[in-house]
CSV table of C-alpha atoms in Angstrom, one decimal:
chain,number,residue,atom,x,y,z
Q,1290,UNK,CA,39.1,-28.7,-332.3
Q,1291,UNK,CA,41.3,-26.1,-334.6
Q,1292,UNK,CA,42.6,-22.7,-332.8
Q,1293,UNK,CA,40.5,-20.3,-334.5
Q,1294,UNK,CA,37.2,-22.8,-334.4
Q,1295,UNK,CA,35.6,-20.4,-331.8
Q,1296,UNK,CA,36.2,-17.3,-333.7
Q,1297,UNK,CA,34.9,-19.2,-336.8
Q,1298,UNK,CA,31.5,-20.0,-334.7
Q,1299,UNK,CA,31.3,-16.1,-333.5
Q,1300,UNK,CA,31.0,-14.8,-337.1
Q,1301,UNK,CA,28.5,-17.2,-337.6
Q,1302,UNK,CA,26.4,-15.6,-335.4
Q,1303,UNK,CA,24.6,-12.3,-335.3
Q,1304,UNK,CA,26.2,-9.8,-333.1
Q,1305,UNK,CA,22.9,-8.3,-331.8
Q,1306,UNK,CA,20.8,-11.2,-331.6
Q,1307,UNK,CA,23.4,-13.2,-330.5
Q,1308,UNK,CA,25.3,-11.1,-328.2
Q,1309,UNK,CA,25.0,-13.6,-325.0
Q,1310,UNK,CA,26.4,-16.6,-326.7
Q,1311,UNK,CA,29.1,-14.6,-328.7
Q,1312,UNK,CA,30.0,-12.8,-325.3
Q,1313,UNK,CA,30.4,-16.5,-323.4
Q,1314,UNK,CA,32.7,-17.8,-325.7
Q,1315,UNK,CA,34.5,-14.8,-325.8
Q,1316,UNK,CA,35.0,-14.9,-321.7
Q,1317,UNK,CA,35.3,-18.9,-321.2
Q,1318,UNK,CA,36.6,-20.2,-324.4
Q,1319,UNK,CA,38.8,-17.4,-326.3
Q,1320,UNK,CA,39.6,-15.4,-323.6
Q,1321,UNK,CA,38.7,-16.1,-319.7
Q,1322,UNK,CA,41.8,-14.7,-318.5
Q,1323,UNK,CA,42.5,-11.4,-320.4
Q,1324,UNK,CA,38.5,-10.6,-320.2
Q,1325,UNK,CA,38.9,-11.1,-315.7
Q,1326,UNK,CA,42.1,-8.7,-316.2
Q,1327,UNK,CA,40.2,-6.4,-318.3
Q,1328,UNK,CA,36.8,-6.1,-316.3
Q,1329,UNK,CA,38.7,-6.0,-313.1
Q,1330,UNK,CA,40.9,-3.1,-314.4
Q,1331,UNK,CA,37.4,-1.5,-315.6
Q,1332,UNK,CA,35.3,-1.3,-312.2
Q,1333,UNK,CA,38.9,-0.7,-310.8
Q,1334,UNK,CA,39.0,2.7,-312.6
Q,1335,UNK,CA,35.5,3.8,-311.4
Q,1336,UNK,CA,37.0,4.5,-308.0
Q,1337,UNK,CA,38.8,7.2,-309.4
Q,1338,UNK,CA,35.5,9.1,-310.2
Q,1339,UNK,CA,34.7,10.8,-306.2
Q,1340,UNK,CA,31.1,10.5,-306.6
Q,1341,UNK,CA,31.5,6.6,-307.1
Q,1342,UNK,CA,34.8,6.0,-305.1
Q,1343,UNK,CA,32.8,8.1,-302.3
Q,1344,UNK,CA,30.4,6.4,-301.8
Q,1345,UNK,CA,32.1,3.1,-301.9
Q,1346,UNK,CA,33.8,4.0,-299.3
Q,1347,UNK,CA,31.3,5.4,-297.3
Q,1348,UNK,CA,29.4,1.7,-297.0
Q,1349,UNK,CA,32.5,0.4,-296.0
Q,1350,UNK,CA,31.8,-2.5,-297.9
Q,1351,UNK,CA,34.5,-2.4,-300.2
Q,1352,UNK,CA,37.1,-1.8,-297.4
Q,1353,UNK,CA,35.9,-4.1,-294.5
Q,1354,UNK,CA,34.4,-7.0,-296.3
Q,1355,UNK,CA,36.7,-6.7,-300.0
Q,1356,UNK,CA,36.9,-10.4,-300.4
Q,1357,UNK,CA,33.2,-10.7,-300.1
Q,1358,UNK,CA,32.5,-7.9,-302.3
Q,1359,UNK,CA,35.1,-9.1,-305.0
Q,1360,UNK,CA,32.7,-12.7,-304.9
Q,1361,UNK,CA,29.7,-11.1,-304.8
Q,1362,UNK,CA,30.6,-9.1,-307.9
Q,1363,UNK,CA,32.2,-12.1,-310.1
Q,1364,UNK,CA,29.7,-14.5,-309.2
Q,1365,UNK,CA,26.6,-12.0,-310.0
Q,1366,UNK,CA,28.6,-10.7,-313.6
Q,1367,UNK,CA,29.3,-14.3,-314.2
Q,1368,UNK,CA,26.0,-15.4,-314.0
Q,1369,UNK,CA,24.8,-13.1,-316.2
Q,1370,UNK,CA,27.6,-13.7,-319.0
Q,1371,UNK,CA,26.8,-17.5,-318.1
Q,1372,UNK,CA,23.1,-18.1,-318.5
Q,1373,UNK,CA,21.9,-14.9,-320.2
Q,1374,UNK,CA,19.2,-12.7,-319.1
Q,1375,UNK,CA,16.1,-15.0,-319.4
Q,1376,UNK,CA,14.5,-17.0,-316.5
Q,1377,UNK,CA,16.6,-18.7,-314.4
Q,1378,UNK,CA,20.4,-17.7,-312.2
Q,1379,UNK,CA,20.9,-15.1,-315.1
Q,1380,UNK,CA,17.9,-12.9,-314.3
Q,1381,UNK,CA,17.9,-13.7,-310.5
Q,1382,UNK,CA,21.6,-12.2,-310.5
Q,1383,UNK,CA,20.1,-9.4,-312.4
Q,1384,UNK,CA,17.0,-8.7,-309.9
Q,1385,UNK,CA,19.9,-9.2,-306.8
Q,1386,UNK,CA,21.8,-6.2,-308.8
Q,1387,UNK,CA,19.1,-4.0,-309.0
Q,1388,UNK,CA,17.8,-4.8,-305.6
Q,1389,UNK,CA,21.4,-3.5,-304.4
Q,1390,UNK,CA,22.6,-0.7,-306.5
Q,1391,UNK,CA,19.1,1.3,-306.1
Q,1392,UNK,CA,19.6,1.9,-302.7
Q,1393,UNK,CA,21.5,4.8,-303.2
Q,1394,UNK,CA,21.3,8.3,-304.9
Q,1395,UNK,CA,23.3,7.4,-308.0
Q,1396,UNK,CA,23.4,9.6,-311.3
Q,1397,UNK,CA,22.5,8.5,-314.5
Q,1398,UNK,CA,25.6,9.5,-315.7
Q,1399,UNK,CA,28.1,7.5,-313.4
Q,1400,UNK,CA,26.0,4.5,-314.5
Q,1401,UNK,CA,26.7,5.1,-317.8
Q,1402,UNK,CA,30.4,5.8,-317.3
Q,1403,UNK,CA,30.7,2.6,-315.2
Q,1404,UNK,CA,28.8,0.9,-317.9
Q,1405,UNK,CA,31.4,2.4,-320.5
Q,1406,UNK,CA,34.2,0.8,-318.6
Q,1407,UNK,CA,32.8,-2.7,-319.3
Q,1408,UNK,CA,32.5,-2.0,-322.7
Q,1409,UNK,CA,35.6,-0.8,-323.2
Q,1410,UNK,CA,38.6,-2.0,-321.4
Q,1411,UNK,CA,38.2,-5.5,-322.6
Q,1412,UNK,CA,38.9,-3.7,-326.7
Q,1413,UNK,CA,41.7,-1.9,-325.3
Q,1414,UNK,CA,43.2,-4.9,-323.0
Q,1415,UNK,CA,43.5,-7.1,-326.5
Q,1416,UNK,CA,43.7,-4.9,-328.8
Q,1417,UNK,CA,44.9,-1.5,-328.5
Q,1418,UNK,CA,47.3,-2.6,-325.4
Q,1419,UNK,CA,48.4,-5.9,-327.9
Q,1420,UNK,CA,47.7,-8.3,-324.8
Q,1421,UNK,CA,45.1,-11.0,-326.8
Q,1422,UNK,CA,46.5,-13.6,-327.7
Q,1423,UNK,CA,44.8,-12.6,-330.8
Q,1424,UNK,CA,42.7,-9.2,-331.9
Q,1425,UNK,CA,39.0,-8.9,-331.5
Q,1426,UNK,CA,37.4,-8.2,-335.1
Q,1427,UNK,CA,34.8,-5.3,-335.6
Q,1428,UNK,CA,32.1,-8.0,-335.6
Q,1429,UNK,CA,33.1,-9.4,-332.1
Q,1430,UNK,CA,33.2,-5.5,-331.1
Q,1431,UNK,CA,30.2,-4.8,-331.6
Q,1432,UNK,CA,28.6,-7.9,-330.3
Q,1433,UNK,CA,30.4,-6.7,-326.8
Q,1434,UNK,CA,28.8,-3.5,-327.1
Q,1435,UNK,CA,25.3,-4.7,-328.3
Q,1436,UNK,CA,25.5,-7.4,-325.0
Q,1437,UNK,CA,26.1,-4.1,-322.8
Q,1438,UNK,CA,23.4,-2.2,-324.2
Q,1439,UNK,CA,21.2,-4.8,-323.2
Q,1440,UNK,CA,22.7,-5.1,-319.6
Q,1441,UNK,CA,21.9,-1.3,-319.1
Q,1442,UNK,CA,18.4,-1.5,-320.5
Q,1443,UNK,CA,17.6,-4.0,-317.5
Q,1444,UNK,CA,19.3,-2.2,-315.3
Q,1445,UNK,CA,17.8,0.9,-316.1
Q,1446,UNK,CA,20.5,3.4,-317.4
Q,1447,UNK,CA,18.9,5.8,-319.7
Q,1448,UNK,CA,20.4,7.8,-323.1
Q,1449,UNK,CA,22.9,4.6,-323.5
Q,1450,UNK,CA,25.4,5.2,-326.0
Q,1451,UNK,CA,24.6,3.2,-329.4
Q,1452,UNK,CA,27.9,2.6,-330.9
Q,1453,UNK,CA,31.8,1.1,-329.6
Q,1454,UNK,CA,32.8,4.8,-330.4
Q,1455,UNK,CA,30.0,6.6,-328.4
Q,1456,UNK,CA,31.3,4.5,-325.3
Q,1457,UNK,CA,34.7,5.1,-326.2
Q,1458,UNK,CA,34.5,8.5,-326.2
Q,1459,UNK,CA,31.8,8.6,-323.3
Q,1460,UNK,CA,34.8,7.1,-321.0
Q,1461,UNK,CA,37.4,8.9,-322.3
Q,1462,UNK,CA,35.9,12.1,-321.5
Q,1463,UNK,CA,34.1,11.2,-318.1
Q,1464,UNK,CA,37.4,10.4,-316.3
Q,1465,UNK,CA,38.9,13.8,-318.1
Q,1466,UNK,CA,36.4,15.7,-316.4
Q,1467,UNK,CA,35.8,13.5,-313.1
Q,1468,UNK,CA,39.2,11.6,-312.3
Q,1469,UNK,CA,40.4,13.3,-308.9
Q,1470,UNK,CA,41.5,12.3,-305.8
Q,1471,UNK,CA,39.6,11.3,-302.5
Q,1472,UNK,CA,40.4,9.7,-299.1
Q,1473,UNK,CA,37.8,7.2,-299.9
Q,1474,UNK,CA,38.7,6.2,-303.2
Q,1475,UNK,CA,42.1,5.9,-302.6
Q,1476,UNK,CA,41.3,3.7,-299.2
Q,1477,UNK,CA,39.4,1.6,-301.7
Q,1478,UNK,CA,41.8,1.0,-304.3
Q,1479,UNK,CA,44.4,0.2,-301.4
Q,1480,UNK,CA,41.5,-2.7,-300.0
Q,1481,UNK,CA,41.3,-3.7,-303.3
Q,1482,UNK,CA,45.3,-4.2,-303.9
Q,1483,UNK,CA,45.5,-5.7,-300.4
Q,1484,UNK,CA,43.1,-8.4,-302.0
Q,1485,UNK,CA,44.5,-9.0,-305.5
Q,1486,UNK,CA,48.2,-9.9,-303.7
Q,1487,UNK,CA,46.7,-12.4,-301.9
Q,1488,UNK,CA,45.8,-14.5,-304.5
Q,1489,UNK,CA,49.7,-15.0,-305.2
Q,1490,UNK,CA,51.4,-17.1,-303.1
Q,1491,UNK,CA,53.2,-14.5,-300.0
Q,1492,UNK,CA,56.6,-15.2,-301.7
Q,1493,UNK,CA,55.7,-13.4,-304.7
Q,1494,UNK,CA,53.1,-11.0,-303.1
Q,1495,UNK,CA,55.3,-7.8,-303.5
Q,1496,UNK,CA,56.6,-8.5,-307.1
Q,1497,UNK,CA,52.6,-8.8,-307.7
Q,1498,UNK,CA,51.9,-5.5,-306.7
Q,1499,UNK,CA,54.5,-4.1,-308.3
Q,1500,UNK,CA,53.1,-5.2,-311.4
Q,1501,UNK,CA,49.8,-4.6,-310.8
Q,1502,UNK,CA,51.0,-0.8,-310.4
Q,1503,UNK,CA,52.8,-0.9,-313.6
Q,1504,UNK,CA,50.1,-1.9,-315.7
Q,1505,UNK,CA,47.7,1.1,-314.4
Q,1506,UNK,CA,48.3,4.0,-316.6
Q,1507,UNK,CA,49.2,7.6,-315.3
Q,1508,UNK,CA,45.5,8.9,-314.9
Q,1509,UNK,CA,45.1,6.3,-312.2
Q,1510,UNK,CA,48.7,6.7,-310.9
Q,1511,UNK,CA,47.7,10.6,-310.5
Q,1512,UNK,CA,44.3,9.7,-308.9
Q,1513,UNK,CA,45.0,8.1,-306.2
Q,1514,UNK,CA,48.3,9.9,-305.7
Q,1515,UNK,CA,50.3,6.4,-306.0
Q,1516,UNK,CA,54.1,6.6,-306.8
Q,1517,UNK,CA,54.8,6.4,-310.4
Q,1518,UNK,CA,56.1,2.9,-311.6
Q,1519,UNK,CA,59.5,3.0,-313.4
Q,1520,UNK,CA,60.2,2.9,-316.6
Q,1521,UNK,CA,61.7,-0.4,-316.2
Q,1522,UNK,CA,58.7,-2.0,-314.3
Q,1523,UNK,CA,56.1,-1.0,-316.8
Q,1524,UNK,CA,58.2,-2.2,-320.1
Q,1525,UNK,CA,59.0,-5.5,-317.8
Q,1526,UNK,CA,54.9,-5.7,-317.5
Q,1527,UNK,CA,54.2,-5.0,-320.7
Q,1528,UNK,CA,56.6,-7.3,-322.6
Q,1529,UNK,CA,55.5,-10.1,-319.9
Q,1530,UNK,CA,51.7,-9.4,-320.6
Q,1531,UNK,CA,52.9,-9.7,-324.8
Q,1532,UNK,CA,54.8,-12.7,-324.3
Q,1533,UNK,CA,52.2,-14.5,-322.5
Q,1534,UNK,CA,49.4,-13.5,-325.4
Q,1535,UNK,CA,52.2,-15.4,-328.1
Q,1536,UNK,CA,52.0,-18.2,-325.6
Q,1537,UNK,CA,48.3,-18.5,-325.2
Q,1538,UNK,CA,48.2,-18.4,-329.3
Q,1539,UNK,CA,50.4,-21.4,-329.7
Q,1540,UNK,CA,48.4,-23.5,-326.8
Q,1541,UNK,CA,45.3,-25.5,-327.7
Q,1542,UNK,CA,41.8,-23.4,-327.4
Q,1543,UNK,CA,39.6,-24.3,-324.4
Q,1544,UNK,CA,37.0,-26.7,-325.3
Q,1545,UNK,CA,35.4,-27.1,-321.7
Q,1546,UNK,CA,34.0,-23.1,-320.7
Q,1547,UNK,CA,35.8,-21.7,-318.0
Q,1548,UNK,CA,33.1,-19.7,-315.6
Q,1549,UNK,CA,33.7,-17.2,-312.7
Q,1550,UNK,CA,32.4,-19.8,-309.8
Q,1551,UNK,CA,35.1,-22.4,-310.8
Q,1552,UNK,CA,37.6,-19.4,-310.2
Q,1553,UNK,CA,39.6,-20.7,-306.6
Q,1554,UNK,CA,40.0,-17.2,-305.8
Q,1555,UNK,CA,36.2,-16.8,-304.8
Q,1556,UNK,CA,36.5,-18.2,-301.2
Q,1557,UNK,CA,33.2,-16.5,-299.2
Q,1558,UNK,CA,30.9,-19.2,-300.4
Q,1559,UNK,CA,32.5,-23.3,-299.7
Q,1560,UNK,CA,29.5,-24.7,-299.4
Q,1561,UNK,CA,27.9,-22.8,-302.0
Q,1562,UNK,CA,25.6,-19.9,-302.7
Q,1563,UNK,CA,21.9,-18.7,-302.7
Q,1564,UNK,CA,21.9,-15.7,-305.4
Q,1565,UNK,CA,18.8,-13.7,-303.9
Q,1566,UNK,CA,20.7,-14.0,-300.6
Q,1567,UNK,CA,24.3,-12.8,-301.7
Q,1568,UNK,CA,25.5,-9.2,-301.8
Q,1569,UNK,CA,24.3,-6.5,-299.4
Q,1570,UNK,CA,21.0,-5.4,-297.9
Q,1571,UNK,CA,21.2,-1.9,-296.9
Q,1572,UNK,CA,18.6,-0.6,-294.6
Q,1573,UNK,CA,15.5,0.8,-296.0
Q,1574,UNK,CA,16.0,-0.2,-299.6
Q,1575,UNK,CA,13.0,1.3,-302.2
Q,1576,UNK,CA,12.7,-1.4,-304.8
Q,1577,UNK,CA,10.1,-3.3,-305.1
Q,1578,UNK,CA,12.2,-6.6,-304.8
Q,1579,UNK,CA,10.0,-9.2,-306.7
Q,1580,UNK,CA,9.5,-7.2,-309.5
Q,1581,UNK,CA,11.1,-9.1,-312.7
Q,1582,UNK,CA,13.9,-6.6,-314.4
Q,1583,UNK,CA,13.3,-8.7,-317.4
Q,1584,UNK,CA,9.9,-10.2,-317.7
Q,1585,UNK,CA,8.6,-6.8,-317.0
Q,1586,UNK,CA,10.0,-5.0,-320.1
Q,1587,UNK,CA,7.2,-2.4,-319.9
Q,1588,UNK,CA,9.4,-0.9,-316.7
Q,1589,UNK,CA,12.2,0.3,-319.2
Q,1590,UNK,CA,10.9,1.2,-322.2
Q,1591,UNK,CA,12.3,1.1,-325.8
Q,1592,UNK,CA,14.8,3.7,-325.5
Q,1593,UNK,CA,16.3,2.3,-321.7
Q,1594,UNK,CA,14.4,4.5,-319.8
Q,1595,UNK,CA,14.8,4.6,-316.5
Q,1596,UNK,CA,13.2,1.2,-314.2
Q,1597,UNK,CA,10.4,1.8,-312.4
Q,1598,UNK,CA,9.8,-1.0,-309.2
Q,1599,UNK,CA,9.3,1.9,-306.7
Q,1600,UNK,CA,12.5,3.7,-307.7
Q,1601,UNK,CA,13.6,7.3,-308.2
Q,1602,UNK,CA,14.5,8.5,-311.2
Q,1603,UNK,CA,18.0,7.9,-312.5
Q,1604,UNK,CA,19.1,5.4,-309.6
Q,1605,UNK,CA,20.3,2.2,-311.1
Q,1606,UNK,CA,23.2,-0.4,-310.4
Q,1607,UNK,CA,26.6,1.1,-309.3
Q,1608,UNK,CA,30.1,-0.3,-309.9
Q,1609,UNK,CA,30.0,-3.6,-307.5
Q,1610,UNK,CA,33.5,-4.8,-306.4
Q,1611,UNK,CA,36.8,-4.4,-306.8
Q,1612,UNK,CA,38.2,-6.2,-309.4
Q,1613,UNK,CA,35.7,-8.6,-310.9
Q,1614,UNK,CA,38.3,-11.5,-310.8
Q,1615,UNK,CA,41.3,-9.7,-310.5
């Protein structure tokens, strides 16, 4: 197999029709390392926002059990990105996200920031921050977008943007207007750093969160009142992240997929895992939980209305764990 065969095979495809293929060779062929840095950084930034990081914290989940949570989060996204949204683990992972995230009085609009995170970061990871080992094209773009779009129609977010640009500019604005400080969000983001350095081995542990700092930009920085990085620790972060994308070009591409549950740092499930039986199950929970966030289309209407299942409103999926494979 030649380096750019993969890339070759995505512009083969259509990138609406064929977003779910398209998006997993994009995450286990092209890019399964950059994409976990990328999606982790995303649902990392929606703790800034105080009516997501708040009520993270309140459920204590993301601060007494963050391994868990960081598992329960890879494994579900994984799934999805892994076998689609038809019949099977895909659309059980699916149902389990609904099941959880409606629990709670979320807005319409946090879902569709958070959703704008997922969207975004990976574009700006390879190619505005130069860290792909090569760029994504327009085509693949839009085939990221068009697989998100989808992903919020099942989970229910309504008035989703339609274009790359719309979600660009969605996030961009959203954490202009929302980004401030709270005890709880910052207690998260600390649980959440605690976790990432121990995936290093403890020699290295302090180095790694040093440059897990330096490759946050200021509006995070300023969010959770952290001390700024120096100079010299982001351009050492930045240059190593560069280097390591001219590596990845020269190195053979990855002909066997690389998947979030053959990632060693999930460790809350040895002996394996039941997907209707991972996550959380808050007291009292409204949805209906055998109703099919798929097979019953008629629940979402054309336009992504809002899911129906015994649910108010608005109330879909919040942001899940930490770092998504951080």
């Amino acid at each position: 197999m030649k380096r750019f065969d993969f890339r070759d095979e995505i512009h083969r495809l259509d990138a609406e029709a064929d977003c779910v293929r398209i998006m997993q060779i994009l995450n286990s062929h092209e890019f399964p390392w950059d994409m976990g840095r990328a999606l982790g950084i995303a649902l990392y930034r929606t703790y800034a926002v105080p009516s997501i990081g708040g009520l993270l914290g309140r459920t204590n989940e993301f601060t007494g059990s963050t391994q868990k949570r960081y598992d329960d989060t890879a494994l579900i996204l994984g799934n999805m990105m892994r076998h689609g949204f038809g019949p099977g683990k895909g659309r059980d992972s699916l149902r389990r996200m609904n099941q959880m995230h409606r629990s709670y009085d979320i807005g319409n609009d946090d879902y569709r920031y958070v959703l704008s995170t997922f969207v975004v970061m990976p574009v700006r990871w390879l190619n505005d921050y130069g860290y792909g080992w090569r760029r994504l094209s327009d085509h693949e773009v839009s085939a990221i977008t068009h697989y998100y779009r989808r992903l919020g129609k099942y989970m229910g977010i309504k008035d989703i943007p339609g274009t790359y640009e719309e979600f660009r500019d969605l996030l961009d604005s959203y954490e202009r207007e929302h980004f401030a400080y709270t005890d709880a969000g910052r207690a998260v983001s600390d649980s959440t750093l605690d976790l990432m350095v121990t995936f290093y081995p403890p020699r290295v542990a302090g180095l790694a969160r040093r440059f897990s700092m330096a490759i946050l930009d200021d509006s995070l920085i300023e969010a959770f009142r952290y001390e700024p990085p120096s100079r010299a620790w982001r351009r050492s972060a930045d240059l190593a992240l560069k280097l390591r994308a001219k590596v990845v070009r020269r190195m053979r591409p990855r002909e066997e997929p690389l998947w979030a549950d053959m990632n060693p740092n999930i460790r809350s499930y040895p002996e394996g895992y039941d997907v209707d039986r991972i996550g959380t199950f808050p007291a009292g929970c409204p949805v209906a939980h055998d109703v099919d966030p798929v097979g019953h289309a008629e629940l979402y209407g054309g336009d992504g209305g809002a899911a129906g299942g015994g649910t108010a409103s608005g109330q879909g999926p919040a942001p899940a764990s930490a770092e998504g494979r951080a």
